[in-house]
Amino acid sequence: MTRGNPARGLPERHCPGLGKVSKLAGMNPALDSRRARVAAALPLGDALLVIDAGEPIPLPEGSDQCYSFRAHAEYYYLAGLECPGAVLTYDPRDGAAGWASFVPVVTEGERVWEGRVQPPGRPLGELAAWLAARRGRPVAQLGAATTHIAADSENSQRARAALTHARRVKDAAELDLLRRAVAATARGFSEIPGLLRPGLTERALQIEIEAEFFRGGSTRTGYHSLVGIGPHSAVLHCEPGPRPMRDGDLVLVDAGAEVDRYTADVTRTYACGQPSAFQRDLYQVVLGAQERAIARCIAGAEWKAIHLATAVDLTAGLVAMGVMHGAPESLVAQDAHTLFFPHGLGHMVGLGVRDASGLAPGRKPDPRASLRTLRMDLPLAPGYVVTVEPGLYFIPPLLNDAVRRERYRDGINWPLVEHHLQTGGVRIEDNLLITAGAPENLTAGIAKQL
Ligand code: GLY
Ligand code: MN
Ligand code: MN
């Protein structure tokens, strides 16, 4: 049978959930003030703003289905709609009245096959006239950039940087969704301690955690849940598989429930049965470093400085354990910590697991190799929500590398590393709301116990 949306010249596919209107779309005061704040922050001059939601991506199997649709975050933030093909525009000459929302007209096929309803907004067919009435003006294009239009790339880049920065301070509606996502996440994590027993697989643990997320009000997971058992706990993004727990294994779970596009991002590390003294020490080093990092998350603090201070704390812990040799500051200056702590301290979280991370306005990426993995370089400010997620891992592909072994011949206790190569790793991750005073740990209610 033939189905399609002729208005958009697209084949129609079964895409459950398309055209959903978020709670936010009904909360016009929240959206209005968000748009006003963004309009004031964007360096548009006389340029028009065009933000595309994007198009669904068909599954490559002829099943008449698409990947789960996600409107581009830049569109969703300002339109509050999960609507494929939709476009939000802004004309700065018209001030607060300058925003216009265009949405495809829902077809009979979409109503019949998917139960779609018509989202609020002007028919997409009117976009051409809106643009024609403003012919000759420069255009900044954001979002998925699917509308065929001669956008100005410099204007677009400047607008993107300004919008990203404006999105960093979370408003009340966003914090409400985040708190609900955290509550659902906490329900999932609360299941874990009772499930830690030999034989339970990564996959089985994932299923139990996610089921509880959904019972707790989650609309989906914010990202693929990561579950690593034993040596897999050192695989930074470990996809859960059939590996079963054995007595003495470390078990690392990194997962977040999402509510209406807002996700938590939490990691806890556990032991199946009795942890060894070495595992306990490793856990305490990470936990101590995380607590110190959290205390450093105050307004005005530079993220890069917090990351480096945490790297020194982690390195000092490894020196105390006899895994590394030397002065922690000097080892960090030589990037030796990256063999055990190869990722950044964290990132922004909220509308998407990485949310509006990146550089402070006007900054260039830091050229230092060990800082390339940092997902942001900015000073913290009240209203930001960031993850703090230090970790220490025994990662064979890094620790077996001959070049690294030679470079850090004296700084690392290689026989001890060899002995613990299959230990896995420990990461502990919380989500913090930066305030004018001490940070609020949104995920503090999720127990930390090895
Ligand atoms: N969930 C992946 C991360 O922690 O960034
Ligand atoms: Mn995580
Ligand atoms: Mn994270």
Short mmCIF file of C-alpha atoms and ligand atoms in Angstrom, two decimals:
data_model
loop_
_atom_site.label_atom_id
_atom_site.label_comp_id
_atom_site.label_asym_id
_atom_site.label_seq_id
_atom_site.Cartn_x
_atom_site.Cartn_y
_atom_site.Cartn_z
CA MET A 1 0.00 0.00 0.00
CA THR A 2 1.15 3.52 -0.65
CA ARG A 3 1.46 5.95 2.19
CA GLY A 4 3.13 9.32 2.31
CA ASN A 5 3.03 12.91 3.33
CA PRO A 6 2.86 14.69 -0.04
CA ALA A 7 3.09 18.12 1.61
CA ARG A 8 6.68 17.32 2.61
CA GLY A 9 7.46 15.17 -0.41
CA LEU A 10 8.41 12.34 1.92
CA PRO A 11 7.50 8.70 2.09
CA GLU A 12 5.49 8.03 5.18
CA ARG A 13 6.69 5.44 7.63
CA HIS A 14 5.40 4.07 10.85
CA CYS A 15 7.13 6.16 13.52
CA PRO A 16 5.46 5.65 16.89
CA GLY A 17 5.51 8.68 19.11
CA LEU A 18 5.89 11.22 16.37
CA GLY A 19 4.04 14.46 16.74
CA LYS A 20 3.93 14.18 20.51
CA VAL A 21 3.56 17.53 22.20
CA SER A 22 5.64 17.91 25.33
CA LYS A 23 4.16 19.27 28.51
CA LEU A 24 6.23 22.33 27.82
CA ALA A 25 4.35 23.16 24.63
CA GLY A 26 1.28 23.66 26.79
CA MET A 27 3.25 25.78 29.26
CA ASN A 28 3.36 28.89 27.17
CA PRO A 29 4.66 31.21 29.90
CA ALA A 30 7.72 28.97 30.29
CA LEU A 31 8.31 28.83 26.54
CA ASP A 32 7.64 32.54 26.11
CA SER A 33 10.17 33.55 28.70
CA ARG A 34 12.66 31.06 27.31
CA ARG A 35 12.26 32.50 23.82
CA ALA A 36 12.56 36.07 25.13
CA ARG A 37 15.78 35.21 26.94
CA VAL A 38 17.21 33.52 23.87
CA ALA A 39 16.17 36.34 21.52
CA ALA A 40 17.96 38.84 23.75
CA ALA A 41 21.08 36.65 23.82
CA LEU A 42 21.38 35.90 20.09
CA PRO A 43 23.68 38.19 18.09
CA LEU A 44 21.33 38.12 15.08
CA GLY A 45 21.45 41.75 14.02
CA ASP A 46 18.99 41.82 11.13
CA ALA A 47 19.33 38.10 10.37
CA LEU A 48 16.37 35.73 10.47
CA LEU A 49 16.54 32.59 12.59
CA VAL A 50 15.36 29.25 11.19
CA ILE A 51 15.48 26.16 13.44
CA ASP A 52 14.61 22.75 12.00
CA ALA A 53 13.33 19.86 14.11
CA GLY A 54 14.73 17.28 11.66
CA GLU A 55 13.36 14.25 9.86
CA PRO A 56 12.92 10.66 11.06
CA ILE A 57 15.53 8.14 9.90
CA PRO A 58 14.14 4.91 8.41
CA LEU A 59 15.38 1.60 9.77
CA PRO A 60 17.56 -0.10 7.14
CA GLU A 61 15.42 -3.20 6.94
CA GLY A 62 12.32 -2.32 4.97
CA SER A 63 10.13 -2.66 8.04
CA ASP A 64 8.21 0.53 7.37
CA GLN A 65 9.55 1.86 10.68
CA CYS A 66 11.97 4.57 11.74
CA TYR A 67 14.47 5.02 14.53
CA SER A 68 12.77 6.60 17.50
CA PHE A 69 12.45 10.26 16.51
CA ARG A 70 14.12 12.99 18.54
CA ALA A 71 13.61 16.58 17.49
CA HIS A 72 16.92 18.46 17.43
CA ALA A 73 17.57 19.79 20.95
CA GLU A 74 17.85 23.39 19.70
CA TYR A 75 14.38 23.09 18.22
CA TYR A 76 12.87 21.21 21.14
CA TYR A 77 14.20 23.71 23.67
CA LEU A 78 12.38 26.58 21.99
CA ALA A 79 9.35 24.83 20.47
CA GLY A 80 8.54 22.14 23.04
CA LEU A 81 7.43 19.84 20.24
CA GLU A 82 8.62 16.37 19.24
CA CYS A 83 7.44 16.98 15.67
CA PRO A 84 9.29 15.73 12.58
CA GLY A 85 9.59 18.21 9.73
CA ALA A 86 8.62 21.17 11.91
CA VAL A 87 10.37 24.54 11.73
CA LEU A 88 10.57 27.40 14.21
CA THR A 89 11.46 30.86 12.90
CA TYR A 90 12.24 34.22 14.44
CA ASP A 91 12.36 37.68 12.92
CA PRO A 92 14.17 40.08 15.28
CA ARG A 93 12.45 43.08 13.66
CA ASP A 94 9.18 41.91 15.21
CA GLY A 95 10.47 41.60 18.79
CA ALA A 96 8.47 39.27 21.04
CA ALA A 97 5.95 38.71 18.22
CA GLY A 98 8.73 37.58 15.89
CA TRP A 99 8.47 33.83 16.64
CA ALA A 100 6.51 31.59 14.25
CA SER A 101 6.06 27.83 14.55
CA PHE A 102 5.40 25.81 11.37
CA VAL A 103 4.31 22.17 11.53
CA PRO A 104 3.45 19.63 8.83
CA VAL A 105 -0.25 18.99 8.38
CA VAL A 106 -0.92 15.50 9.69
CA THR A 107 -2.19 13.19 6.98
CA GLU A 108 -5.02 10.73 7.19
CA GLY A 109 -2.50 7.90 6.95
CA GLU A 110 -0.60 9.23 9.96
CA ARG A 111 -3.83 9.54 11.93
CA VAL A 112 -4.89 6.00 10.97
CA TRP A 113 -1.56 4.17 11.36
CA GLU A 114 0.02 6.09 14.21
CA GLY A 115 -2.78 7.95 15.92
CA ARG A 116 -0.95 11.20 15.34
CA VAL A 117 -2.74 14.40 16.21
CA GLN A 118 -2.19 17.80 14.69
CA PRO A 119 0.41 19.69 16.76
CA PRO A 120 -0.16 23.40 17.36
CA GLY A 121 1.37 25.78 14.82
CA ARG A 122 0.97 27.23 11.36
CA PRO A 123 0.82 24.81 8.39
CA LEU A 124 4.33 24.10 7.11
CA GLY A 125 3.19 25.20 3.64
CA GLU A 126 3.13 28.80 4.91
CA LEU A 127 6.86 28.81 5.64
CA ALA A 128 7.75 29.64 2.03
CA ALA A 129 5.59 32.79 2.12
CA TRP A 130 7.07 33.80 5.51
CA LEU A 131 10.56 33.56 4.02
CA ALA A 132 9.58 35.22 0.71
CA ALA A 133 8.21 38.23 2.61
CA ARG A 134 11.69 38.64 4.10
CA ARG A 135 13.71 37.91 0.95
CA GLY A 136 17.25 39.31 0.93
CA ARG A 137 17.78 39.17 4.71
CA PRO A 138 20.63 36.99 6.04
CA VAL A 139 19.57 33.71 7.67
CA ALA A 140 21.04 31.91 10.66
CA GLN A 141 19.98 28.27 10.49
CA LEU A 142 20.09 25.97 13.51
CA GLY A 143 18.72 22.59 14.56
CA ALA A 144 18.84 19.84 11.96
CA ALA A 145 19.18 22.39 9.09
CA THR A 146 16.85 20.44 6.81
CA THR A 147 15.03 23.39 5.22
CA HIS A 148 16.65 24.16 1.87
CA ILE A 149 17.68 27.73 2.35
CA ALA A 150 20.78 29.84 1.72
CA ALA A 151 21.87 30.23 5.32
CA ASP A 152 24.89 32.27 6.31
CA SER A 153 27.39 29.99 8.02
CA GLU A 154 29.08 32.68 10.12
CA ASN A 155 25.72 33.95 11.38
CA SER A 156 24.65 30.36 12.07
CA GLN A 157 27.81 29.54 14.03
CA ARG A 158 27.51 32.68 16.15
CA ALA A 159 23.82 31.96 16.81
CA ARG A 160 24.58 28.34 17.76
CA ALA A 161 27.26 29.37 20.24
CA ALA A 162 24.93 31.95 21.80
CA LEU A 163 21.98 29.54 21.99
CA THR A 164 24.14 26.83 23.53
CA HIS A 165 25.32 29.29 26.15
CA ALA A 166 21.77 30.54 26.82
CA ARG A 167 20.59 26.95 27.35
CA ARG A 168 23.10 26.36 30.15
CA VAL A 169 21.12 27.97 32.94
CA LYS A 170 18.19 25.66 33.64
CA ASP A 171 14.77 27.23 34.13
CA ALA A 172 12.09 26.00 36.54
CA ALA A 173 10.32 23.78 33.97
CA GLU A 174 13.62 22.07 33.09
CA LEU A 175 14.55 21.51 36.73
CA ASP A 176 11.14 20.00 37.37
CA LEU A 177 11.67 17.47 34.56
CA LEU A 178 15.20 16.77 35.74
CA ARG A 179 14.02 16.07 39.27
CA ARG A 180 11.42 13.66 37.91
CA ALA A 181 14.08 11.96 35.80
CA VAL A 182 16.28 11.66 38.88
CA ALA A 183 13.41 10.17 40.90
CA ALA A 184 12.79 7.49 38.26
CA THR A 185 16.55 6.85 38.04
CA ALA A 186 16.73 6.43 41.81
CA ARG A 187 14.02 3.77 41.66
CA GLY A 188 16.03 1.78 39.13
CA PHE A 189 19.28 2.01 41.08
CA SER A 190 17.54 1.04 44.33
CA GLU A 191 16.94 -2.41 42.79
CA ILE A 192 20.61 -3.15 42.22
CA PRO A 193 21.98 -4.14 45.66
CA GLY A 194 19.35 -6.88 45.99
CA LEU A 195 20.29 -8.31 42.60
CA LEU A 196 24.04 -8.70 43.05
CA ARG A 197 24.59 -12.44 43.04
CA PRO A 198 26.76 -14.83 41.03
CA GLY A 199 25.16 -15.79 37.74
CA LEU A 200 23.13 -12.64 37.09
CA THR A 201 24.16 -11.21 33.72
CA GLU A 202 24.78 -7.64 32.61
CA ARG A 203 21.73 -7.92 30.39
CA ALA A 204 19.50 -9.20 33.20
CA LEU A 205 20.63 -6.34 35.44
CA GLN A 206 19.87 -3.83 32.68
CA ILE A 207 16.36 -5.23 32.26
CA GLU A 208 15.56 -4.95 35.96
CA ILE A 209 16.92 -1.42 36.25
CA GLU A 210 15.14 -0.13 33.17
CA ALA A 211 11.82 -1.76 34.11
CA GLU A 212 11.94 0.18 37.36
CA PHE A 213 12.82 3.39 35.51
CA PHE A 214 9.66 2.99 33.44
CA ARG A 215 7.51 2.12 36.45
CA GLY A 216 8.90 5.29 38.01
CA GLY A 217 7.60 7.49 35.19
CA SER A 218 10.49 7.42 32.73
CA THR A 219 9.47 7.98 29.11
CA ARG A 220 12.67 6.33 27.81
CA THR A 221 16.27 5.95 28.90
CA GLY A 222 18.38 9.03 28.34
CA TYR A 223 21.09 6.95 26.65
CA HIS A 224 21.91 3.27 26.25
CA SER A 225 22.33 1.91 29.77
CA LEU A 226 25.90 0.80 30.45
CA VAL A 227 26.48 -2.26 32.60
CA GLY A 228 29.92 -3.83 32.95
CA ILE A 229 30.82 -6.80 35.12
CA GLY A 230 34.37 -7.76 36.15
CA PRO A 231 36.91 -6.59 33.53
CA HIS A 232 34.00 -5.06 31.60
CA SER A 233 33.68 -2.44 34.34
CA ALA A 234 36.76 -0.88 32.75
CA VAL A 235 35.06 -0.59 29.35
CA LEU A 236 34.00 3.04 29.51
CA HIS A 237 30.79 2.60 27.51
CA CYS A 238 30.09 -1.07 28.08
CA GLU A 239 27.00 -2.37 26.30
CA PRO A 240 25.34 -4.98 28.55
CA GLY A 241 25.82 -8.52 27.31
CA PRO A 242 25.64 -12.12 28.52
CA ARG A 243 28.56 -11.91 30.98
CA PRO A 244 27.49 -13.28 34.39
CA MET A 245 28.63 -12.01 37.76
CA ARG A 246 31.14 -14.01 39.71
CA ASP A 247 31.96 -13.65 43.37
CA GLY A 248 34.38 -10.76 43.80
CA ASP A 249 33.51 -8.99 40.53
CA LEU A 250 33.16 -5.25 40.32
CA VAL A 251 29.84 -4.23 38.73
CA LEU A 252 29.59 -0.80 37.12
CA VAL A 253 26.19 0.62 36.14
CA ASP A 254 25.88 3.94 34.28
CA ALA A 255 22.24 4.67 33.45
CA GLY A 256 19.67 7.44 33.45
CA ALA A 257 15.91 7.60 33.19
CA GLU A 258 14.55 10.30 30.93
CA VAL A 259 11.32 12.24 31.36
CA ASP A 260 10.14 14.28 28.38
CA ARG A 261 13.63 14.66 26.91
CA TYR A 262 15.30 15.47 30.26
CA THR A 263 17.67 12.82 31.53
CA ALA A 264 19.68 12.00 34.60
CA ASP A 265 23.15 10.43 34.16
CA VAL A 266 24.23 8.36 37.15
CA THR A 267 26.99 5.83 37.77
CA ARG A 268 27.46 3.57 40.73
CA THR A 269 29.98 0.76 41.20
CA TYR A 270 29.26 -2.30 43.31
CA ALA A 271 30.95 -5.55 44.23
CA CYS A 272 29.37 -8.97 43.87
CA GLY A 273 30.11 -10.60 47.23
CA GLN A 274 33.12 -9.48 49.23
CA PRO A 275 35.38 -6.90 47.56
CA SER A 276 39.12 -7.42 47.90
CA ALA A 277 41.21 -4.94 49.86
CA PHE A 278 42.57 -3.63 46.57
CA GLN A 279 39.04 -3.06 45.16
CA ARG A 280 37.99 -1.37 48.39
CA ASP A 281 40.99 0.96 48.28
CA LEU A 282 40.35 1.80 44.64
CA TYR A 283 36.71 2.56 45.45
CA GLN A 284 37.64 4.81 48.39
CA VAL A 285 40.10 6.76 46.25
CA VAL A 286 37.42 7.45 43.63
CA LEU A 287 34.77 8.24 46.23
CA GLY A 288 37.07 10.64 48.08
CA ALA A 289 38.07 12.36 44.84
CA GLN A 290 34.43 12.67 43.83
CA GLU A 291 33.45 14.21 47.16
CA ARG A 292 36.26 16.75 46.86
CA ALA A 293 35.32 17.50 43.25
CA ILE A 294 31.68 18.08 44.25
CA ALA A 295 32.77 20.52 46.96
CA ARG A 296 34.73 22.45 44.32
CA CYS A 297 31.64 22.93 42.13
CA ILE A 298 30.86 26.49 43.11
CA ALA A 299 29.85 29.41 40.93
CA GLY A 300 32.84 30.93 39.15
CA ALA A 301 35.01 27.83 39.44
CA GLU A 302 36.71 26.81 36.20
CA TRP A 303 35.74 23.31 35.08
CA LYS A 304 39.21 22.58 33.75
CA ALA A 305 40.73 23.47 37.12
CA ILE A 306 38.28 21.15 38.92
CA HIS A 307 39.14 18.36 36.47
CA LEU A 308 42.89 18.79 36.99
CA ALA A 309 42.56 19.03 40.79
CA THR A 310 40.55 15.80 40.72
CA ALA A 311 43.20 14.17 38.53
CA VAL A 312 45.77 15.07 41.23
CA ASP A 313 43.53 13.58 43.95
CA LEU A 314 43.06 10.35 41.99
CA THR A 315 46.77 10.15 41.27
CA ALA A 316 47.62 10.75 44.93
CA GLY A 317 45.32 7.84 45.77
CA LEU A 318 47.09 5.57 43.28
CA VAL A 319 50.47 6.61 44.70
CA ALA A 320 49.23 5.76 48.20
CA MET A 321 48.08 2.36 46.89
CA GLY A 322 51.52 1.76 45.37
CA VAL A 323 50.17 1.71 41.80
CA MET A 324 52.02 4.90 40.84
CA HIS A 325 55.30 6.38 42.00
CA GLY A 326 56.17 10.05 42.37
CA ALA A 327 54.65 13.43 43.17
CA PRO A 328 50.98 13.51 42.10
CA GLU A 329 51.17 17.04 40.61
CA SER A 330 54.21 16.11 38.58
CA LEU A 331 52.60 12.85 37.36
CA VAL A 332 49.51 14.80 36.27
CA ALA A 333 51.70 17.39 34.53
CA GLN A 334 53.12 14.45 32.53
CA ASP A 335 49.57 13.15 31.80
CA ALA A 336 50.39 9.86 33.57
CA HIS A 337 46.94 9.89 35.21
CA THR A 338 45.29 9.39 31.81
CA LEU A 339 46.33 5.74 31.87
CA PHE A 340 43.85 5.18 34.71
CA PHE A 341 41.52 8.20 34.33
CA PRO A 342 41.25 8.66 30.57
CA HIS A 343 38.06 10.73 30.40
CA GLY A 344 36.89 14.14 31.51
CA LEU A 345 35.40 14.86 34.92
CA GLY A 346 31.93 15.39 33.53
CA HIS A 347 29.63 17.48 31.38
CA MET A 348 26.35 19.32 31.42
CA VAL A 349 23.25 17.20 31.64
CA GLY A 350 19.56 17.85 31.09
CA LEU A 351 18.13 18.16 27.59
CA GLY A 352 20.17 15.20 26.40
CA VAL A 353 22.94 13.44 28.24
CA ARG A 354 25.56 15.97 27.16
CA ASP A 355 23.12 18.88 27.05
CA ALA A 356 24.80 22.22 26.29
CA SER A 357 28.40 21.28 27.08
CA GLY A 358 31.24 22.90 25.16
CA LEU A 359 33.28 26.06 25.43
CA ALA A 360 32.57 29.33 27.20
CA PRO A 361 31.86 32.07 24.65
CA GLY A 362 35.03 33.10 22.87
CA ARG A 363 37.17 30.17 24.05
CA LYS A 364 39.21 27.94 21.78
CA PRO A 365 39.82 24.23 22.51
CA ASP A 366 42.77 23.69 24.86
CA PRO A 367 45.61 22.14 22.82
CA ARG A 368 46.88 19.95 25.67
CA ALA A 369 46.37 16.34 24.58
CA SER A 370 45.09 15.10 27.94
CA LEU A 371 42.40 17.82 28.00
CA ARG A 372 40.92 16.90 24.63
CA THR A 373 38.58 14.47 26.37
CA LEU A 374 37.03 17.25 28.45
CA ARG A 375 33.53 17.89 27.23
CA MET A 376 33.51 21.46 28.46
CA ASP A 377 35.77 24.36 29.28
CA LEU A 378 33.84 27.06 31.12
CA PRO A 379 33.32 28.67 34.50
CA LEU A 380 30.38 27.26 36.47
CA ALA A 381 27.38 29.50 37.12
CA PRO A 382 24.22 29.19 39.22
CA GLY A 383 21.57 27.21 37.38
CA TYR A 384 23.99 24.93 35.53
CA VAL A 385 23.52 21.18 36.00
CA VAL A 386 26.71 19.15 35.59
CA THR A 387 27.83 15.59 36.14
CA VAL A 388 30.81 14.85 38.36
CA GLU A 389 32.11 11.41 37.41
CA PRO A 390 35.70 10.57 38.26
CA GLY A 391 36.82 7.04 37.65
CA LEU A 392 39.87 4.79 37.87
CA TYR A 393 40.14 1.81 35.55
CA PHE A 394 42.52 -0.96 34.53
CA ILE A 395 42.08 -0.80 30.77
CA PRO A 396 44.25 -3.40 28.98
CA PRO A 397 44.41 -1.56 25.63
CA LEU A 398 45.95 1.46 27.43
CA LEU A 399 48.06 -0.40 29.98
CA ASN A 400 49.48 -2.95 27.53
CA ASP A 401 50.59 -0.26 25.10
CA ALA A 402 54.38 -0.45 24.71
CA VAL A 403 54.83 3.27 24.07
CA ARG A 404 53.01 4.19 27.28
CA ARG A 405 54.90 1.52 29.22
CA GLU A 406 58.17 3.04 28.10
CA ARG A 407 57.10 6.67 28.64
CA TYR A 408 55.88 5.99 32.17
CA ARG A 409 58.45 3.34 33.05
CA ASP A 410 59.32 4.98 36.40
CA GLY A 411 55.95 6.54 37.27
CA ILE A 412 53.94 3.32 37.32
CA ASN A 413 54.37 0.11 39.28
CA TRP A 414 54.05 -2.16 36.25
CA PRO A 415 54.27 -5.52 38.08
CA LEU A 416 51.36 -4.45 40.34
CA VAL A 417 49.41 -3.21 37.30
CA GLU A 418 50.04 -6.53 35.58
CA HIS A 419 48.67 -8.35 38.62
CA HIS A 420 45.46 -6.29 38.59
CA LEU A 421 44.94 -5.99 34.84
CA GLN A 422 41.59 -7.81 34.99
CA THR A 423 40.28 -5.83 37.98
CA GLY A 424 38.00 -3.58 35.92
CA GLY A 425 37.22 -0.11 37.14
CA VAL A 426 35.30 2.19 39.44
CA ARG A 427 33.30 5.26 38.42
CA ILE A 428 30.92 7.26 40.61
CA GLU A 429 28.73 9.87 38.93
CA ASP A 430 26.30 12.39 40.38
CA ASN A 431 24.33 15.28 38.88
CA LEU A 432 24.84 18.66 40.55
CA LEU A 433 22.83 21.84 40.39
CA ILE A 434 25.19 24.80 40.76
CA THR A 435 23.83 27.46 43.10
CA ALA A 436 25.03 30.71 44.64
CA GLY A 437 26.38 28.61 47.53
CA ALA A 438 27.21 24.93 47.84
CA PRO A 439 26.08 22.73 44.94
CA GLU A 440 22.85 20.76 45.28
CA ASN A 441 23.51 17.11 44.58
CA LEU A 442 20.33 16.09 42.73
CA THR A 443 21.30 12.42 42.82
CA ALA A 444 22.51 12.29 46.42
CA GLY A 445 19.62 9.97 47.29
CA ILE A 446 21.07 7.18 45.14
CA ALA A 447 23.12 5.14 47.60
CA LYS A 448 26.84 4.70 47.14
CA GLN A 449 27.96 1.39 48.51
CA LEU A 450 30.54 -0.94 47.13
N1 GLY B 1 26.54 8.10 30.49
C1 GLY B 1 27.73 8.43 29.82
C2 GLY B 1 28.43 9.44 30.60
O1 GLY B 1 28.58 9.30 31.77
O2 GLY B 1 28.80 10.46 30.12
MN MN B 2 27.11 8.38 32.86
MN MN B 3 28.11 11.39 32.33
#
